[in-house]
Coordinates of C-alpha atoms in Angstrom, one line a residue:
M15 CA 13.2 33.1 -16.9
A16 CA 13.5 30.6 -19.4
E17 CA 17.3 31.2 -19.8
T18 CA 17.4 31.4 -15.9
V19 CA 15.9 27.8 -15.9
N20 CA 17.9 26.3 -18.5
V21 CA 21.0 26.8 -16.5
A22 CA 19.8 26.1 -13.1
Y23 CA 18.3 22.7 -14.2
D24 CA 19.7 19.4 -16.0
T25 CA 17.6 19.2 -19.2
R26 CA 18.3 15.4 -19.0
D27 CA 16.4 15.2 -16.0
P28 CA 12.5 14.7 -16.6
A29 CA 11.7 16.4 -13.1
S30 CA 13.9 19.4 -14.9
Q31 CA 11.8 19.3 -17.6
V32 CA 8.5 20.1 -16.2
L33 CA 10.1 23.2 -15.2
L34 CA 11.7 23.9 -18.6
N35 CA 8.0 22.9 -20.5
Y36 CA 6.4 25.7 -17.7
A37 CA 8.9 28.4 -19.0
K38 CA 8.2 27.9 -22.2
K39 CA 4.6 28.3 -22.0
H40 CA 4.9 31.1 -19.8
P41 CA 7.5 33.3 -21.1
D42 CA 6.7 36.4 -19.7
N43 CA 4.9 35.2 -16.7
D44 CA 4.3 38.5 -14.5
D45 CA 1.6 37.3 -12.3
S46 CA 1.6 39.1 -9.0
I47 CA 2.9 37.2 -5.7
T48 CA 0.0 36.9 -3.4
T49 CA -0.4 36.1 0.0
D50 CA -2.3 33.1 1.2
G51 CA -5.5 35.5 1.0
G52 CA -4.9 36.5 -2.5
N53 CA -3.4 40.2 -1.2
P54 CA -0.7 41.4 -3.6
V55 CA 2.5 41.3 -2.5
G56 CA 4.9 44.1 -3.3
V57 CA 8.3 43.2 -1.6
R58 CA 9.1 39.7 -1.2
E59 CA 12.7 39.7 -0.1
A60 CA 12.7 41.6 3.2
S61 CA 10.6 41.8 6.2
L62 CA 8.6 45.1 7.5
T63 CA 11.3 46.6 10.0
V64 CA 11.3 49.6 11.8
G65 CA 14.3 51.2 9.8
Y66 CA 17.5 49.0 9.0
H67 CA 18.4 47.6 12.4
G68 CA 15.0 47.9 13.9
P69 CA 12.7 45.1 15.0
I70 CA 10.1 43.5 12.8
L71 CA 6.8 44.6 13.4
L72 CA 4.0 42.4 14.2
Q73 CA 1.7 43.9 11.6
D74 CA 4.3 42.1 8.9
T75 CA 1.1 40.2 7.4
V76 CA 3.3 38.8 4.4
L77 CA 5.9 37.5 6.8
I78 CA 3.2 35.8 9.3
D79 CA 1.5 34.5 6.3
E80 CA 5.3 33.1 5.0
L81 CA 6.4 31.7 8.5
T82 CA 2.6 30.2 9.9
H83 CA 2.3 28.5 6.6
F84 CA 5.9 27.1 6.3
S85 CA 5.6 25.7 9.9
R86 CA 2.3 24.0 9.3
E87 CA 3.2 22.3 5.9
R88 CA 4.1 19.2 6.6
I89 CA 1.1 16.7 7.9
P90 CA 1.6 13.6 10.0
E91 CA 3.0 10.9 8.0
R92 CA 1.5 7.5 7.6
V93 CA 2.5 5.1 10.2
V94 CA 2.8 2.4 7.8
H95 CA 3.5 2.8 4.1
A96 CA 4.6 6.1 4.8
K97 CA 7.0 6.6 1.6
G98 CA 5.9 5.8 -1.9
G99 CA 5.2 7.0 -5.4
A100 CA 2.3 7.1 -7.5
A101 CA 0.5 7.6 -10.8
F102 CA -2.4 8.0 -12.7
G103 CA -4.0 6.4 -15.5
Y104 CA -7.1 4.0 -16.4
F105 CA -8.3 0.3 -15.9
E106 CA -9.9 -1.6 -18.8
V107 CA -12.4 -4.6 -18.6
T108 CA -11.0 -7.1 -21.2
H109 CA -13.0 -10.3 -20.1
D110 CA -16.5 -10.8 -19.1
I111 CA -17.0 -11.4 -15.4
T112 CA -20.9 -10.1 -14.9
Q113 CA -21.5 -13.6 -13.8
Y114 CA -19.6 -12.8 -10.5
S115 CA -20.1 -9.3 -10.1
A116 CA -22.8 -6.7 -10.9
A117 CA -20.1 -3.9 -10.1
S118 CA -20.3 -1.0 -12.4
V119 CA -16.6 -1.1 -13.0
F120 CA -16.9 -4.4 -15.1
S121 CA -20.3 -3.9 -16.9
E122 CA -19.0 -4.3 -20.4
I123 CA -15.9 -5.2 -21.9
G124 CA -14.0 -2.0 -23.4
K125 CA -15.0 0.0 -20.6
K126 CA -12.4 2.2 -18.9
T127 CA -12.0 3.8 -15.8
P128 CA -9.7 6.1 -14.3
I129 CA -7.5 5.1 -11.6
A130 CA -4.6 6.1 -9.2
V131 CA -2.1 3.5 -7.9
R132 CA 0.4 4.3 -4.9
F133 CA 3.1 2.4 -4.2
S134 CA 5.1 2.2 -1.2
Q135 CA 7.5 0.9 1.4
V136 CA 5.7 -0.8 4.6
A137 CA 7.9 -0.4 7.4
G138 CA 10.2 2.8 7.4
E139 CA 9.7 6.6 7.4
R140 CA 9.1 8.9 4.7
G141 CA 13.3 9.0 4.2
Y142 CA 13.3 5.1 3.9
A143 CA 15.2 3.9 1.2
D144 CA 13.4 2.2 -1.6
T145 CA 15.4 -0.5 -1.6
Y146 CA 15.5 -2.0 1.5
R147 CA 14.2 -5.5 2.2
D148 CA 10.6 -5.0 2.8
L149 CA 7.1 -5.5 1.5
R150 CA 5.8 -2.9 -1.3
G151 CA 2.3 -1.6 -0.8
F152 CA 0.2 -1.8 -4.0
A153 CA -3.0 0.7 -3.7
I154 CA -5.4 1.2 -6.4
K155 CA -8.2 4.1 -6.4
F156 CA -11.1 3.3 -9.2
Y157 CA -13.0 6.5 -10.0
T158 CA -16.1 4.9 -10.5
E159 CA -19.9 6.0 -11.5
D160 CA -20.8 4.3 -8.1
G161 CA -17.9 6.5 -6.1
I162 CA -14.5 5.5 -4.9
W163 CA -13.5 2.0 -4.9
D164 CA -10.0 1.6 -3.1
L165 CA -8.4 -1.6 -3.3
V166 CA -5.4 -1.7 -1.2
G167 CA -2.9 -4.6 -1.2
N168 CA 0.8 -5.1 -1.4
N169 CA 3.4 -7.2 -3.8
S170 CA 2.6 -10.5 -1.5
P171 CA -0.5 -12.5 -1.9
I172 CA 0.1 -13.1 2.2
F173 CA 1.2 -11.3 5.4
F174 CA 2.4 -11.8 8.2
V175 CA -0.2 -11.6 10.9
N176 CA -3.8 -13.0 10.2
D177 CA -5.9 -11.1 13.1
A178 CA -6.0 -7.1 13.2
I179 CA -5.4 -7.2 16.9
N180 CA -2.0 -8.2 16.3
F181 CA -1.2 -5.8 13.5
P182 CA -0.3 -3.0 15.6
M183 CA 2.2 -5.0 17.5
F184 CA 3.7 -6.3 14.3
I185 CA 4.0 -2.9 13.2
H186 CA 5.7 -2.0 16.5
A187 CA 8.3 -4.7 16.1
L188 CA 9.3 -3.4 12.6
K189 CA 9.8 0.4 14.0
R190 CA 12.9 2.3 15.8
N191 CA 13.8 0.6 19.0
P192 CA 12.2 3.0 21.7
V193 CA 15.3 3.6 23.6
T194 CA 17.9 3.5 21.0
N195 CA 15.9 4.7 17.9
I196 CA 17.6 2.5 15.8
R197 CA 15.7 0.3 13.1
P198 CA 15.6 -2.3 11.9
D199 CA 15.3 -3.7 15.6
Y200 CA 16.5 -7.3 14.6
D201 CA 15.9 -8.6 18.2
A202 CA 12.2 -7.1 18.0
F203 CA 11.4 -8.3 14.4
W204 CA 13.0 -11.9 15.2
D205 CA 11.0 -12.2 18.8
F206 CA 7.8 -11.1 17.2
V207 CA 7.8 -13.7 14.5
S208 CA 9.5 -16.5 16.2
L209 CA 6.4 -16.3 18.6
R210 CA 3.7 -16.0 16.0
P211 CA 3.6 -19.1 13.9
E212 CA 1.5 -17.9 11.2
S213 CA 4.1 -15.4 10.1
T214 CA 6.2 -18.0 8.7
H215 CA 5.1 -18.2 5.1
Q216 CA 5.4 -14.3 4.7
T217 CA 8.9 -14.4 6.7
L218 CA 10.2 -17.1 4.0
Q219 CA 8.9 -15.2 1.4
L220 CA 10.4 -11.7 2.3
F221 CA 14.2 -13.5 2.4
T222 CA 13.7 -14.7 -1.1
D223 CA 14.6 -12.5 -4.2
R224 CA 10.8 -11.6 -4.7
G225 CA 11.8 -9.6 -1.1
I226 CA 13.6 -6.6 -2.7
P227 CA 11.8 -5.8 -6.4
A228 CA 13.8 -4.4 -9.2
S229 CA 11.0 -1.5 -9.4
Y230 CA 7.5 -1.0 -8.7
R231 CA 7.1 -1.7 -12.4
K232 CA 8.5 -5.1 -12.0
M233 CA 6.5 -6.4 -9.5
H234 CA 3.0 -8.3 -9.1
G235 CA 0.1 -7.2 -7.0
Y236 CA -2.5 -8.8 -4.7
G237 CA -5.5 -7.6 -2.9
A238 CA -4.2 -9.8 -0.5
N239 CA -7.3 -10.4 1.9
T240 CA -10.7 -12.1 0.9
F241 CA -13.5 -9.9 -0.6
S242 CA -16.8 -10.9 -2.1
L243 CA -18.4 -10.3 -5.3
I244 CA -22.4 -10.0 -5.9
N245 CA -24.2 -10.6 -9.4
A246 CA -26.8 -9.2 -10.5
E247 CA -29.3 -12.1 -9.2
G248 CA -28.1 -11.6 -6.0
K249 CA -25.7 -14.5 -5.5
F250 CA -22.2 -14.1 -4.1
F251 CA -19.0 -15.3 -4.4
Y252 CA -16.0 -15.0 -2.5
C253 CA -12.6 -13.7 -4.3
K254 CA -9.2 -12.7 -4.4
F255 CA -7.9 -9.9 -6.5
H256 CA -4.5 -10.1 -8.3
Y257 CA -2.7 -8.0 -10.6
R258 CA 0.2 -9.6 -12.6
S259 CA 3.0 -7.1 -14.4
D260 CA 3.0 -7.1 -18.0
Q261 CA 6.8 -6.0 -17.7
P262 CA 9.4 -8.6 -16.8
I263 CA 9.6 -9.7 -13.1
E264 CA 12.9 -8.8 -11.8
N265 CA 14.4 -8.4 -8.5
L266 CA 17.7 -7.1 -6.8
S267 CA 20.5 -8.9 -4.9
Q268 CA 21.0 -7.7 -1.7
A269 CA 24.5 -6.2 -2.7
E270 CA 23.0 -4.1 -5.4
A271 CA 20.2 -3.2 -3.2
D272 CA 22.7 -1.8 -0.8
R273 CA 24.5 0.0 -3.2
L274 CA 21.4 1.6 -4.6
A275 CA 20.1 2.5 -0.8
G276 CA 23.5 4.7 -0.6
V277 CA 23.8 6.3 -4.3
Q278 CA 20.0 6.8 -4.9
S279 CA 17.6 6.6 -2.0
D280 CA 14.4 7.4 -4.1
Y281 CA 15.3 4.6 -6.6
Y282 CA 11.7 3.1 -7.0
I283 CA 10.3 6.6 -7.3
R284 CA 12.3 8.1 -10.0
D285 CA 12.4 4.7 -12.0
L286 CA 8.5 5.1 -12.2
Y287 CA 8.3 8.8 -12.7
D288 CA 10.8 8.4 -15.3
A289 CA 9.4 5.8 -17.4
I290 CA 6.0 7.4 -17.5
Q291 CA 7.6 10.8 -18.3
N292 CA 9.4 8.9 -21.6
G293 CA 6.5 7.4 -22.6
D294 CA 7.1 4.0 -21.6
Y295 CA 3.8 3.3 -19.7
P296 CA 3.9 0.1 -17.2
S297 CA 0.8 -2.1 -17.2
W298 CA -0.8 -4.8 -15.3
S299 CA -3.5 -7.8 -16.4
F300 CA -6.0 -8.1 -13.7
Y301 CA -7.4 -11.4 -12.4
I302 CA -9.7 -12.5 -9.9
Q303 CA -9.8 -16.0 -7.9
V304 CA -13.4 -17.4 -7.3
M305 CA -14.6 -19.4 -4.2
T306 CA -18.1 -20.2 -3.9
P307 CA -19.6 -20.3 0.0
E308 CA -20.2 -23.9 -0.4
Q309 CA -16.4 -24.5 -1.6
A310 CA -15.1 -22.3 1.2
A311 CA -17.4 -24.2 3.7
K312 CA -15.3 -27.4 2.9
N313 CA -12.0 -26.1 2.1
P314 CA -9.2 -28.0 3.9
Y315 CA -7.5 -24.7 4.9
D316 CA -9.2 -21.3 6.1
P317 CA -9.9 -19.2 3.1
F318 CA -9.8 -15.9 5.2
D319 CA -6.7 -16.4 6.7
N320 CA -4.6 -13.7 4.6
S321 CA -1.4 -15.7 5.7
K322 CA -2.1 -18.2 3.2
V323 CA -2.8 -18.5 -0.8
W324 CA -5.4 -19.7 -2.4
L325 CA -4.0 -23.0 -4.5
H326 CA -4.1 -21.9 -8.1
G327 CA -4.9 -25.6 -9.1
D328 CA -8.3 -25.4 -7.2
Y329 CA -8.9 -21.9 -7.8
P330 CA -7.5 -20.8 -11.3
L331 CA -6.9 -17.2 -12.2
I332 CA -9.8 -15.5 -14.1
P333 CA -9.1 -12.6 -16.6
V334 CA -10.7 -9.6 -15.7
G335 CA -8.6 -6.5 -17.6
R336 CA -5.4 -4.4 -17.3
F337 CA -4.8 -1.4 -15.9
V338 CA -2.3 1.1 -17.7
L339 CA -0.2 4.1 -15.8
N340 CA 0.4 7.0 -18.2
K341 CA 0.3 10.3 -16.2
N342 CA 2.6 11.0 -13.4
P343 CA 1.6 13.4 -10.3
T344 CA 1.7 17.5 -11.3
N345 CA 2.4 18.0 -7.4
Y346 CA 3.6 15.4 -5.1
F347 CA 1.9 16.7 -2.0
A348 CA -1.3 17.3 -3.2
E349 CA -1.6 14.3 -5.3
V350 CA 0.4 11.4 -3.6
E351 CA 0.8 12.7 0.1
Q352 CA -2.8 13.6 0.5
L353 CA -3.8 10.6 -1.9
A354 CA -5.7 8.4 1.1
F355 CA -7.0 5.0 0.2
D356 CA -9.5 3.3 2.6
V357 CA -10.3 -0.1 2.6
S358 CA -14.2 0.8 3.7
H359 CA -14.5 2.2 0.2
V360 CA -16.6 -0.6 -2.1
I361 CA -19.0 0.0 -4.7
P362 CA -21.8 -2.2 -5.2
G363 CA -21.2 -5.5 -6.4
I364 CA -18.0 -5.7 -4.4
D365 CA -18.0 -6.4 -0.9
F366 CA -16.4 -7.8 2.1
S367 CA -15.9 -11.2 4.1
P368 CA -15.0 -12.9 7.4
D369 CA -11.2 -12.1 6.9
R370 CA -10.1 -10.8 10.3
M371 CA -7.4 -8.8 8.7
L372 CA -9.9 -7.1 6.4
Q373 CA -12.4 -6.4 9.0
G374 CA -9.7 -4.5 11.3
R375 CA -8.6 -2.5 8.0
I376 CA -12.1 -1.6 7.1
F377 CA -11.9 0.6 10.2
N378 CA -8.2 1.5 10.2
Y379 CA -7.4 2.9 7.0
G380 CA -10.6 5.5 7.4
D381 CA -9.9 6.3 11.0
T382 CA -5.7 7.0 9.7
H383 CA -7.0 9.5 7.2
R384 CA -9.4 11.3 9.6
Y385 CA -6.2 11.9 12.0
R386 CA -3.9 12.9 9.1
L387 CA -6.1 15.0 6.9
G388 CA -9.1 15.3 8.7
I389 CA -12.9 14.4 8.6
N390 CA -13.3 15.9 5.0
S391 CA -10.2 14.0 3.4
T392 CA -12.6 12.6 0.8
Q393 CA -13.3 16.3 -0.4
L394 CA -9.3 16.5 -1.4
P395 CA -9.4 16.4 -5.2
V396 CA -7.2 13.2 -5.5
N397 CA -9.7 11.3 -2.8
A398 CA -13.0 12.9 -4.2
P399 CA -15.7 10.7 -6.2
F400 CA -17.8 12.3 -9.2
Q401 CA -20.3 13.4 -6.7
I402 CA -21.2 13.4 -2.9
H403 CA -24.9 13.3 -2.0
N404 CA -25.3 12.6 1.9
Y405 CA -26.1 14.3 5.1
N406 CA -22.6 14.8 6.7
R407 CA -21.8 18.5 6.8
D408 CA -19.2 20.8 7.8
G409 CA -15.9 19.8 10.0
H410 CA -12.5 20.8 9.3
S411 CA -11.5 21.9 6.0
T412 CA -15.0 21.6 4.3
L413 CA -14.4 22.1 0.4
V414 CA -17.8 20.6 -0.3
S415 CA -21.2 22.4 1.4
Q416 CA -23.9 20.6 -0.8
G417 CA -25.7 23.9 -1.0
G418 CA -29.1 24.4 0.7
A419 CA -29.8 20.7 0.3
P420 CA -31.4 19.4 3.9
N421 CA -28.8 17.8 6.2
Y422 CA -31.5 15.3 7.8
F423 CA -33.0 12.5 6.8
P424 CA -35.9 11.5 6.2
N425 CA -37.2 14.9 4.8
S426 CA -39.5 16.0 2.3
F427 CA -37.2 18.2 0.1
N428 CA -35.6 16.0 -2.7
G429 CA -32.8 15.1 -0.2
P430 CA -30.7 12.2 -1.6
K431 CA -32.5 9.0 -1.1
K432 CA -31.9 5.0 -0.5
D433 CA -30.2 3.2 -3.6
K434 CA -32.3 0.3 -4.8
R435 CA -29.4 -1.2 -6.4
A436 CA -27.3 -0.8 -3.8
K437 CA -29.4 -2.8 -1.6
A438 CA -30.2 -5.5 -4.1
L439 CA -26.3 -6.1 -4.4
F440 CA -25.5 -6.2 -0.6
P441 CA -24.6 -9.8 0.3
R442 CA -26.9 -11.9 2.8
V443 CA -24.2 -13.7 4.7
P444 CA -25.8 -16.4 7.3
L445 CA -23.7 -16.4 10.6
V446 CA -23.7 -18.5 13.6
G447 CA -21.4 -18.7 16.3
T448 CA -20.6 -18.0 19.8
T449 CA -18.6 -14.7 20.5
D450 CA -15.3 -15.8 22.1
R451 CA -11.7 -14.7 21.4
I452 CA -10.1 -17.7 19.4
D453 CA -6.6 -17.4 18.1
N454 CA -6.6 -18.1 14.5
G455 CA -3.0 -18.2 13.9
L456 CA -2.3 -21.8 15.7
I457 CA -3.5 -24.0 12.5
D458 CA -1.2 -25.3 9.9
N459 CA 1.2 -22.6 9.5
Y460 CA 3.8 -24.5 8.0
S461 CA 2.3 -26.6 4.8
Q462 CA 2.2 -23.6 2.6
A463 CA 5.6 -22.3 3.3
R464 CA 6.8 -25.9 2.6
L465 CA 5.2 -25.7 -0.7
L466 CA 6.9 -22.3 -1.4
W467 CA 10.4 -23.7 -0.4
T468 CA 10.6 -27.4 -2.1
R469 CA 8.3 -26.7 -5.1
V470 CA 8.5 -22.8 -6.0
I471 CA 12.2 -21.9 -5.1
K472 CA 14.8 -23.3 -7.3
E473 CA 18.2 -24.3 -5.3
D474 CA 20.2 -21.1 -6.4
E475 CA 17.4 -18.9 -4.9
R476 CA 17.4 -21.2 -1.9
N477 CA 21.1 -20.5 -1.4
R478 CA 20.4 -16.7 -1.7
T479 CA 17.3 -16.9 0.7
I480 CA 19.4 -18.5 3.5
E481 CA 22.3 -16.1 3.5
N482 CA 19.5 -13.4 3.4
I483 CA 18.0 -14.9 6.6
L484 CA 21.5 -15.5 7.9
N485 CA 22.3 -11.6 7.3
W486 CA 19.2 -10.8 10.1
L487 CA 19.5 -13.7 12.2
K488 CA 22.9 -12.8 13.1
Q489 CA 22.1 -9.2 14.3
T490 CA 19.7 -10.8 17.2
N491 CA 21.0 -12.8 20.2
S492 CA 21.4 -16.7 20.5
V493 CA 18.2 -17.3 22.2
I494 CA 15.7 -15.6 19.8
A495 CA 17.7 -16.9 16.5
E496 CA 17.5 -20.4 17.7
R497 CA 13.9 -19.6 18.8
A498 CA 13.4 -18.4 15.2
I499 CA 15.1 -21.8 13.2
E500 CA 13.2 -23.9 16.1
N501 CA 9.6 -22.3 15.5
L502 CA 9.6 -21.0 11.7
F503 CA 12.0 -22.5 9.3
E504 CA 12.9 -26.1 10.9
K505 CA 9.5 -27.0 10.6
V506 CA 9.2 -25.8 7.1
D507 CA 12.2 -28.1 6.1
A508 CA 14.4 -29.8 8.3
Q509 CA 17.3 -29.3 6.3
L510 CA 16.7 -25.7 6.0
G511 CA 17.0 -25.4 9.5
A512 CA 20.1 -27.4 9.7
R513 CA 21.5 -25.2 7.0
L514 CA 20.7 -21.8 9.1
R515 CA 22.2 -23.3 12.2
E516 CA 25.4 -24.4 10.5
G517 CA 25.5 -20.6 8.9
L518 CA 25.3 -19.0 12.1
K519 CA 28.2 -21.0 13.8
T520 CA 30.4 -20.4 10.7
Q521 CA 29.6 -16.6 10.7
S522 CA 30.7 -16.9 14.8
N523 CA 29.7 -13.1 15.2
L524 CA 26.7 -14.2 16.7
P525 CA 25.7 -11.6 20.1
T526 CA 25.5 -13.9 23.1
H527 CA 23.2 -12.2 25.6
V528 CA 20.3 -13.5 26.5
L529 CA 16.8 -12.2 27.4
L530 CA 15.7 -11.6 31.3

């Protein structure tokens, strides 16, 4: 068997090396093939027929077992973040932040917590090329003694919309055109963002160099939403989470990204896998920003608006720890495709905020996995906490039955009890207001984008950003293109708007059809 593997696979390929290692460990592997029911299979290469030319018999349980599993071996892909890669490792506390949070994961310097991290593309399907211009998902699952903490974010500290009710509409604008089935649908993208001014900051950032990272390892990550922390005295703070790459930040030019999309569409996934397989373990330093409720009430911009950043001059980064990825998945489907993150999974000492996008995500992520993986997705090994003690039972694909423990509460038979620590660390937030539907995307959507353009981005990157914007703007019609310039970029900087208009005239291949 080992000789056959050596011939069939390139030994320079780390993925092939996995098979070689298996062959070395099992040189005389003679375990019997079985059906899914564990029944041994005597002949695997032929169906059960009536003679040589006879029809196949329905009683061929080996064939039926094979075909029924084959037609069901794909589960619904994620609506967003469909394609990605993952790895495993640990989070280590390096600084004391117990004054802000009593979460067990931060309890002492030197403490290590197992983690899983999934990186992803946002817009496309599983066949999507890694190097397309897009946001990248950056989600961390902490396996803590208090259960799972899922910190789900992106490689950007902001987002296009700031109310969850607008999220499905934005994603629809990124998907394939319902008539042509072609993506990207440039008309839909520019139409949507030009009509939602809160998208200005993220839209501008998307077309800077950071719109196409060189790899998952060489980009920063952000929790993006505003969360809250609660310390042992019950005092709470609002916070933002940051994970800054310990590797040098690198980005790809549009030309190089296009080349790689045709040559190696799984470029990021291979880069991450190969680095870990070769012992080059990527790491990130973990930080928080902290804002008191009193500061939040007086802050000049909405601290719960995820189209805006918290300025570091006002709320500096506070070091917490670092995380390291040192183990690759052993099976992609089991440990990556079934890896499910749920924003509602928080542990005592960490909680939510009035962030509208976060509020929607608290429901939507778990609901997605109930659809994709079933009601018991948290019982799958890659998603499972160290222990489950509750009163939920049964359902599709039950793996943990909890034996004869009572399935009702309250009870007299030593069933799971209410946790005093969780109760003490629950934030008591005073809420006052009148119910209404108030559009929060209409206030100050340009000042932070202006800071990005005028103070952060240097002239050479500005030139590349303009060229990147033009590459997409010229694909839409003249009405939408002009609206995008007028509603977004011109309000960030008048010269930026002028340069884009001039660029469209120079390139002269802009479609002239108009909207009806």
